[in-house]
Amino acid sequence: MINGGTSFDSARRNHVLYETPTLAGFTVQAAVAEDNFWDVALRYAGEFGGFRLAFGIGYFEDTDFATASQKNTEIKGSASVLHVASGLFVTGAGGQREVEFAGGVGDFDANFWYVAAGVRKNFFGFGDTVLFGEYSKHNDFVQSVNLALTSDVTHWGVGVNQYIDAAAMEVFLTYKNYSADLSAGGQEIRDFDAVIGGARVNF
């Protein structure tokens, strides 16, 4: 039981995944899983003119729900560009979700977008340092008759990651702010802040 498909947050299920050999930096992936799930993705990674570029786009369809006529489709993509000499980079991502029910009752669309920019450079000689800022918006992902008819969640943050190559370790510290607006529910949603720090070892 593993992540069933090429989408970055798809469900865990039994599936078959095929990935093509890389050709001119491009790779195609396709997956078919039990219970009416399938997806496909296109990825690219390459370097030219002093820039490194990577992007991916994918689509999936899932009808594995308690209500057989329910259908969930999503398209998502992301892209990153790094200027090798300066270490300056920018990353963007976005996606659209459509959920359909029998008779159209309860149908909804949701979407998000995200952008981050910063610098990645080996300032101290023992590993790259990454300084970044980020911003995102998520629209209508909160769907509940008792809570909200529409929702708008905004996030921004700043952070630093320090890589320690000799230990295959990454140390990180970030600050994030979240705010939300709901069209129903009768209660104010307060902004909240989060400070997240930790270390990760790759092995």
PDB file of C-alpha atoms in Angstrom:
ATOM      1  CA  MET A   1       0.000   0.000   0.000  1.00  0.00           C
ATOM      2  CA  ILE A   2       1.775   3.136  -1.173  1.00  0.00           C
ATOM      3  CA  ASN A   3       0.876   6.578  -2.404  1.00  0.00           C
ATOM      4  CA  GLY A   4      -1.409   5.757  -5.307  1.00  0.00           C
ATOM      5  CA  GLY A   5      -0.343   7.923  -8.179  1.00  0.00           C
ATOM      6  CA  THR A   6       1.639  10.887  -9.395  1.00  0.00           C
ATOM      7  CA  SER A   7      -0.339  13.566  -7.510  1.00  0.00           C
ATOM      8  CA  PHE A   8       1.552  14.860  -4.484  1.00  0.00           C
ATOM      9  CA  ASP A   9      -1.261  14.255  -1.977  1.00  0.00           C
ATOM     10  CA  SER A  10      -3.238  11.362  -3.418  1.00  0.00           C
ATOM     11  CA  ALA A  11      -4.576   8.562  -1.236  1.00  0.00           C
ATOM     12  CA  ARG A  12      -2.770   5.362  -0.315  1.00  0.00           C
ATOM     13  CA  ARG A  13      -4.014   2.377  -2.306  1.00  0.00           C
ATOM     14  CA  ASN A  14      -2.892  -0.541  -4.458  1.00  0.00           C
ATOM     15  CA  HIS A  15      -1.861   0.725  -7.869  1.00  0.00           C
ATOM     16  CA  VAL A  16       0.326   0.280 -10.918  1.00  0.00           C
ATOM     17  CA  LEU A  17       2.655   3.154 -11.835  1.00  0.00           C
ATOM     18  CA  TYR A  18       4.670   3.483 -15.046  1.00  0.00           C
ATOM     19  CA  GLU A  19       7.427   6.046 -15.561  1.00  0.00           C
ATOM     20  CA  THR A  20       9.058   6.622 -18.933  1.00  0.00           C
ATOM     21  CA  PRO A  21      12.797   7.001 -19.396  1.00  0.00           C
ATOM     22  CA  THR A  22      13.951  10.615 -19.266  1.00  0.00           C
ATOM     23  CA  LEU A  23      14.223  12.186 -22.721  1.00  0.00           C
ATOM     24  CA  ALA A  24      15.682  15.691 -23.097  1.00  0.00           C
ATOM     25  CA  GLY A  25      14.833  16.295 -19.445  1.00  0.00           C
ATOM     26  CA  PHE A  26      11.196  15.204 -19.753  1.00  0.00           C
ATOM     27  CA  THR A  27       9.551  12.304 -17.914  1.00  0.00           C
ATOM     28  CA  VAL A  28       5.954  11.087 -18.163  1.00  0.00           C
ATOM     29  CA  GLN A  29       4.266   9.140 -15.368  1.00  0.00           C
ATOM     30  CA  ALA A  30       0.906   7.400 -15.385  1.00  0.00           C
ATOM     31  CA  ALA A  31      -0.892   5.408 -12.699  1.00  0.00           C
ATOM     32  CA  VAL A  32      -4.020   3.277 -12.466  1.00  0.00           C
ATOM     33  CA  ALA A  33      -5.330   2.168  -9.076  1.00  0.00           C
ATOM     34  CA  GLU A  34      -8.124   0.090  -7.630  1.00  0.00           C
ATOM     35  CA  ASP A  35     -11.559   1.647  -7.176  1.00  0.00           C
ATOM     36  CA  ASN A  36     -11.685   3.938 -10.218  1.00  0.00           C
ATOM     37  CA  PHE A  37      -8.566   6.054  -9.748  1.00  0.00           C
ATOM     38  CA  TRP A  38      -6.110   7.148 -12.432  1.00  0.00           C
ATOM     39  CA  ASP A  39      -3.679   9.979 -13.016  1.00  0.00           C
ATOM     40  CA  VAL A  40      -0.942  11.222 -15.324  1.00  0.00           C
ATOM     41  CA  ALA A  41       1.918  13.695 -14.922  1.00  0.00           C
ATOM     42  CA  LEU A  42       4.606  15.398 -16.995  1.00  0.00           C
ATOM     43  CA  ARG A  43       7.893  16.469 -15.373  1.00  0.00           C
ATOM     44  CA  TYR A  44      10.966  18.334 -16.600  1.00  0.00           C
ATOM     45  CA  ALA A  45      14.372  19.182 -15.127  1.00  0.00           C
ATOM     46  CA  GLY A  46      17.235  20.844 -16.938  1.00  0.00           C
ATOM     47  CA  GLU A  47      19.870  23.566 -16.937  1.00  0.00           C
ATOM     48  CA  PHE A  48      20.645  26.167 -19.574  1.00  0.00           C
ATOM     49  CA  GLY A  49      22.156  29.649 -19.732  1.00  0.00           C
ATOM     50  CA  GLY A  50      23.200  29.550 -16.084  1.00  0.00           C
ATOM     51  CA  PHE A  51      19.680  28.699 -14.870  1.00  0.00           C
ATOM     52  CA  ARG A  52      18.268  25.469 -13.467  1.00  0.00           C
ATOM     53  CA  LEU A  53      14.621  24.842 -14.280  1.00  0.00           C
ATOM     54  CA  ALA A  54      12.224  22.189 -13.019  1.00  0.00           C
ATOM     55  CA  PHE A  55       8.477  21.907 -13.467  1.00  0.00           C
ATOM     56  CA  GLY A  56       5.683  19.387 -13.317  1.00  0.00           C
ATOM     57  CA  ILE A  57       1.990  19.231 -14.106  1.00  0.00           C
ATOM     58  CA  GLY A  58      -0.467  16.454 -13.331  1.00  0.00           C
ATOM     59  CA  TYR A  59      -4.118  15.473 -13.546  1.00  0.00           C
ATOM     60  CA  PHE A  60      -6.062  12.876 -11.612  1.00  0.00           C
ATOM     61  CA  GLU A  61      -9.586  11.507 -11.462  1.00  0.00           C
ATOM     62  CA  ASP A  62     -11.105   9.567  -8.568  1.00  0.00           C
ATOM     63  CA  THR A  63     -14.607   8.145  -8.177  1.00  0.00           C
ATOM     64  CA  ASP A  64     -13.849   5.957  -5.133  1.00  0.00           C
ATOM     65  CA  PHE A  65     -16.444   7.407  -2.752  1.00  0.00           C
ATOM     66  CA  ALA A  66     -19.390   6.146  -0.721  1.00  0.00           C
ATOM     67  CA  THR A  67     -21.671   7.793  -3.291  1.00  0.00           C
ATOM     68  CA  ALA A  68     -20.849   6.085  -6.577  1.00  0.00           C
ATOM     69  CA  SER A  69     -21.831   9.113  -8.643  1.00  0.00           C
ATOM     70  CA  GLN A  70     -19.395  11.430  -6.855  1.00  0.00           C
ATOM     71  CA  LYS A  71     -16.385  12.452  -8.937  1.00  0.00           C
ATOM     72  CA  ASN A  72     -13.225  14.237  -7.854  1.00  0.00           C
ATOM     73  CA  THR A  73     -10.822  15.674 -10.435  1.00  0.00           C
ATOM     74  CA  GLU A  74      -7.712  17.765  -9.860  1.00  0.00           C
ATOM     75  CA  ILE A  75      -5.065  19.452 -11.960  1.00  0.00           C
ATOM     76  CA  LYS A  76      -1.913  20.738 -10.268  1.00  0.00           C
ATOM     77  CA  GLY A  77       1.404  22.133 -11.339  1.00  0.00           C
ATOM     78  CA  SER A  78       4.595  23.683 -10.014  1.00  0.00           C
ATOM     79  CA  ALA A  79       7.758  25.251 -11.398  1.00  0.00           C
ATOM     80  CA  SER A  80      11.083  26.413  -9.958  1.00  0.00           C
ATOM     81  CA  VAL A  81      13.917  28.480 -11.423  1.00  0.00           C
ATOM     82  CA  LEU A  82      17.372  28.887  -9.828  1.00  0.00           C
ATOM     83  CA  HIS A  83      20.095  31.260 -11.024  1.00  0.00           C
ATOM     84  CA  VAL A  84      23.186  29.149 -10.369  1.00  0.00           C
ATOM     85  CA  ALA A  85      25.740  31.944  -9.972  1.00  0.00           C
ATOM     86  CA  SER A  86      23.765  34.114  -7.551  1.00  0.00           C
ATOM     87  CA  GLY A  87      21.649  31.440  -5.874  1.00  0.00           C
ATOM     88  CA  LEU A  88      18.475  33.478  -6.389  1.00  0.00           C
ATOM     89  CA  PHE A  89      15.375  31.350  -6.948  1.00  0.00           C
ATOM     90  CA  VAL A  90      11.622  31.520  -7.357  1.00  0.00           C
ATOM     91  CA  THR A  91       9.072  28.723  -7.025  1.00  0.00           C
ATOM     92  CA  GLY A  92       5.386  28.728  -7.905  1.00  0.00           C
ATOM     93  CA  ALA A  93       2.571  26.189  -7.664  1.00  0.00           C
ATOM     94  CA  GLY A  94      -1.162  26.075  -8.274  1.00  0.00           C
ATOM     95  CA  GLY A  95      -4.068  23.713  -8.564  1.00  0.00           C
ATOM     96  CA  GLN A  96      -7.781  23.326  -9.209  1.00  0.00           C
ATOM     97  CA  ARG A  97     -10.151  20.750  -7.651  1.00  0.00           C
ATOM     98  CA  GLU A  98     -13.668  19.964  -8.890  1.00  0.00           C
ATOM     99  CA  VAL A  99     -16.043  17.733  -6.930  1.00  0.00           C
ATOM    100  CA  GLU A 100     -19.328  16.624  -8.515  1.00  0.00           C
ATOM    101  CA  PHE A 101     -22.358  14.939  -6.924  1.00  0.00           C
ATOM    102  CA  ALA A 102     -25.482  13.361  -8.383  1.00  0.00           C
ATOM    103  CA  GLY A 103     -27.871  16.057  -9.563  1.00  0.00           C
ATOM    104  CA  GLY A 104     -25.289  18.760  -8.989  1.00  0.00           C
ATOM    105  CA  VAL A 105     -26.271  19.192  -5.329  1.00  0.00           C
ATOM    106  CA  GLY A 106     -23.196  19.998  -3.273  1.00  0.00           C
ATOM    107  CA  ASP A 107     -20.849  20.459  -6.232  1.00  0.00           C
ATOM    108  CA  PHE A 108     -17.911  22.742  -5.528  1.00  0.00           C
ATOM    109  CA  ASP A 109     -14.685  24.005  -7.046  1.00  0.00           C
ATOM    110  CA  ALA A 110     -11.575  24.826  -5.031  1.00  0.00           C
ATOM    111  CA  ASN A 111      -8.233  26.261  -6.050  1.00  0.00           C
ATOM    112  CA  PHE A 112      -4.910  27.345  -4.603  1.00  0.00           C
ATOM    113  CA  TRP A 113      -1.733  29.092  -5.614  1.00  0.00           C
ATOM    114  CA  TYR A 114       1.652  29.437  -3.907  1.00  0.00           C
ATOM    115  CA  VAL A 115       4.831  31.417  -4.562  1.00  0.00           C
ATOM    116  CA  ALA A 116       8.190  31.491  -2.791  1.00  0.00           C
ATOM    117  CA  ALA A 117      11.410  33.353  -3.535  1.00  0.00           C
ATOM    118  CA  GLY A 118      14.797  33.627  -1.913  1.00  0.00           C
ATOM    119  CA  VAL A 119      18.472  32.785  -2.166  1.00  0.00           C
ATOM    120  CA  ARG A 120      20.344  29.478  -1.841  1.00  0.00           C
ATOM    121  CA  LYS A 121      24.092  29.772  -1.370  1.00  0.00           C
ATOM    122  CA  ASN A 122      26.963  28.045   0.449  1.00  0.00           C
ATOM    123  CA  PHE A 123      27.979  31.029   2.571  1.00  0.00           C
ATOM    124  CA  PHE A 124      29.872  29.127   5.289  1.00  0.00           C
ATOM    125  CA  GLY A 125      31.555  26.295   3.391  1.00  0.00           C
ATOM    126  CA  PHE A 126      29.816  23.335   5.047  1.00  0.00           C
ATOM    127  CA  GLY A 127      26.470  23.402   3.235  1.00  0.00           C
ATOM    128  CA  ASP A 128      23.923  25.581   1.482  1.00  0.00           C
ATOM    129  CA  THR A 129      21.980  28.234   3.364  1.00  0.00           C
ATOM    130  CA  VAL A 130      18.472  28.999   2.097  1.00  0.00           C
ATOM    131  CA  LEU A 131      16.685  32.249   2.991  1.00  0.00           C
ATOM    132  CA  PHE A 132      13.143  32.566   1.661  1.00  0.00           C
ATOM    133  CA  GLY A 133       9.758  34.227   1.832  1.00  0.00           C
ATOM    134  CA  GLU A 134       6.465  32.626   0.779  1.00  0.00           C
ATOM    135  CA  TYR A 135       2.816  33.498   0.134  1.00  0.00           C
ATOM    136  CA  SER A 136      -0.231  31.404  -0.738  1.00  0.00           C
ATOM    137  CA  LYS A 137      -4.026  31.494  -1.063  1.00  0.00           C
ATOM    138  CA  HIS A 138      -6.472  28.586  -0.770  1.00  0.00           C
ATOM    139  CA  ASN A 139     -10.027  29.225  -1.940  1.00  0.00           C
ATOM    140  CA  ASP A 140     -13.061  27.096  -1.012  1.00  0.00           C
ATOM    141  CA  PHE A 141     -11.223  24.048   0.351  1.00  0.00           C
ATOM    142  CA  VAL A 142     -13.348  24.267   3.528  1.00  0.00           C
ATOM    143  CA  GLN A 143     -16.738  22.802   2.568  1.00  0.00           C
ATOM    144  CA  SER A 144     -19.344  22.032   5.236  1.00  0.00           C
ATOM    145  CA  VAL A 145     -23.018  22.915   5.547  1.00  0.00           C
ATOM    146  CA  ASN A 146     -22.492  23.680   9.228  1.00  0.00           C
ATOM    147  CA  LEU A 147     -19.306  25.691   8.774  1.00  0.00           C
ATOM    148  CA  ALA A 148     -18.865  27.525   5.491  1.00  0.00           C
ATOM    149  CA  LEU A 149     -20.285  28.049   2.032  1.00  0.00           C
ATOM    150  CA  THR A 150     -17.078  29.632   0.787  1.00  0.00           C
ATOM    151  CA  SER A 151     -13.660  30.020   2.342  1.00  0.00           C
ATOM    152  CA  ASP A 152     -10.522  32.030   1.704  1.00  0.00           C
ATOM    153  CA  VAL A 153      -7.305  31.149   3.543  1.00  0.00           C
ATOM    154  CA  THR A 154      -4.209  33.331   3.115  1.00  0.00           C
ATOM    155  CA  HIS A 155      -0.737  32.401   4.335  1.00  0.00           C
ATOM    156  CA  TRP A 156       2.631  34.137   4.319  1.00  0.00           C
ATOM    157  CA  GLY A 157       5.916  33.228   5.910  1.00  0.00           C
ATOM    158  CA  VAL A 158       9.679  33.594   6.059  1.00  0.00           C
ATOM    159  CA  GLY A 159      12.303  31.034   6.895  1.00  0.00           C
ATOM    160  CA  VAL A 160      15.867  29.774   6.832  1.00  0.00           C
ATOM    161  CA  ASN A 161      17.234  26.307   6.074  1.00  0.00           C
ATOM    162  CA  GLN A 162      20.839  25.344   6.781  1.00  0.00           C
ATOM    163  CA  TYR A 163      22.268  22.210   5.193  1.00  0.00           C
ATOM    164  CA  ILE A 164      25.190  20.384   6.834  1.00  0.00           C
ATOM    165  CA  ASP A 165      26.632  18.222   4.085  1.00  0.00           C
ATOM    166  CA  ALA A 166      29.000  16.137   6.236  1.00  0.00           C
ATOM    167  CA  ALA A 167      26.081  14.928   8.362  1.00  0.00           C
ATOM    168  CA  ALA A 168      23.484  14.746   5.562  1.00  0.00           C
ATOM    169  CA  MET A 169      21.463  17.054   7.815  1.00  0.00           C
ATOM    170  CA  GLU A 170      19.135  20.009   7.358  1.00  0.00           C
ATOM    171  CA  VAL A 171      18.277  22.456  10.167  1.00  0.00           C
ATOM    172  CA  PHE A 172      15.299  24.770   9.617  1.00  0.00           C
ATOM    173  CA  LEU A 173      13.343  27.579  11.258  1.00  0.00           C
ATOM    174  CA  THR A 174      10.226  29.257   9.815  1.00  0.00           C
ATOM    175  CA  TYR A 175       7.590  31.768  10.839  1.00  0.00           C
ATOM    176  CA  LYS A 176       4.120  31.548   9.270  1.00  0.00           C
ATOM    177  CA  ASN A 177       0.962  33.659   9.515  1.00  0.00           C
ATOM    178  CA  TYR A 178      -2.495  32.386   8.519  1.00  0.00           C
ATOM    179  CA  SER A 179      -5.765  34.277   8.078  1.00  0.00           C
ATOM    180  CA  ALA A 180      -9.159  32.948   6.987  1.00  0.00           C
ATOM    181  CA  ASP A 181     -12.501  34.344   5.843  1.00  0.00           C
ATOM    182  CA  LEU A 182     -15.666  32.210   5.825  1.00  0.00           C
ATOM    183  CA  SER A 183     -19.013  33.149   4.294  1.00  0.00           C
ATOM    184  CA  ALA A 184     -21.087  31.273   6.917  1.00  0.00           C
ATOM    185  CA  GLY A 185     -20.826  29.956  10.430  1.00  0.00           C
ATOM    186  CA  GLY A 186     -21.469  33.132  12.422  1.00  0.00           C
ATOM    187  CA  GLN A 187     -18.076  33.153  14.131  1.00  0.00           C
ATOM    188  CA  GLU A 188     -14.963  35.171  13.484  1.00  0.00           C
ATOM    189  CA  ILE A 189     -11.892  33.209  12.455  1.00  0.00           C
ATOM    190  CA  ARG A 190      -8.851  34.685  14.149  1.00  0.00           C
ATOM    191  CA  ASP A 191      -5.472  34.955  12.477  1.00  0.00           C
ATOM    192  CA  PHE A 192      -2.840  32.717  13.957  1.00  0.00           C
ATOM    193  CA  ASP A 193       0.937  32.509  13.869  1.00  0.00           C
ATOM    194  CA  ALA A 194       3.246  29.515  13.891  1.00  0.00           C
ATOM    195  CA  VAL A 195       6.967  29.166  14.517  1.00  0.00           C
ATOM    196  CA  ILE A 196       8.328  25.844  13.295  1.00  0.00           C
ATOM    197  CA  GLY A 197      11.862  24.602  13.787  1.00  0.00           C
ATOM    198  CA  GLY A 198      13.646  21.303  13.600  1.00  0.00           C
ATOM    199  CA  ALA A 199      16.304  19.149  12.009  1.00  0.00           C
ATOM    200  CA  ARG A 200      16.155  16.384   9.436  1.00  0.00           C
ATOM    201  CA  VAL A 201      18.749  13.712   8.649  1.00  0.00           C
ATOM    202  CA  ASN A 202      18.708  11.934   5.289  1.00  0.00           C
ATOM    203  CA  PHE A 203      19.832   8.312   5.178  1.00  0.00           C
TER     204      PHE A 203
END
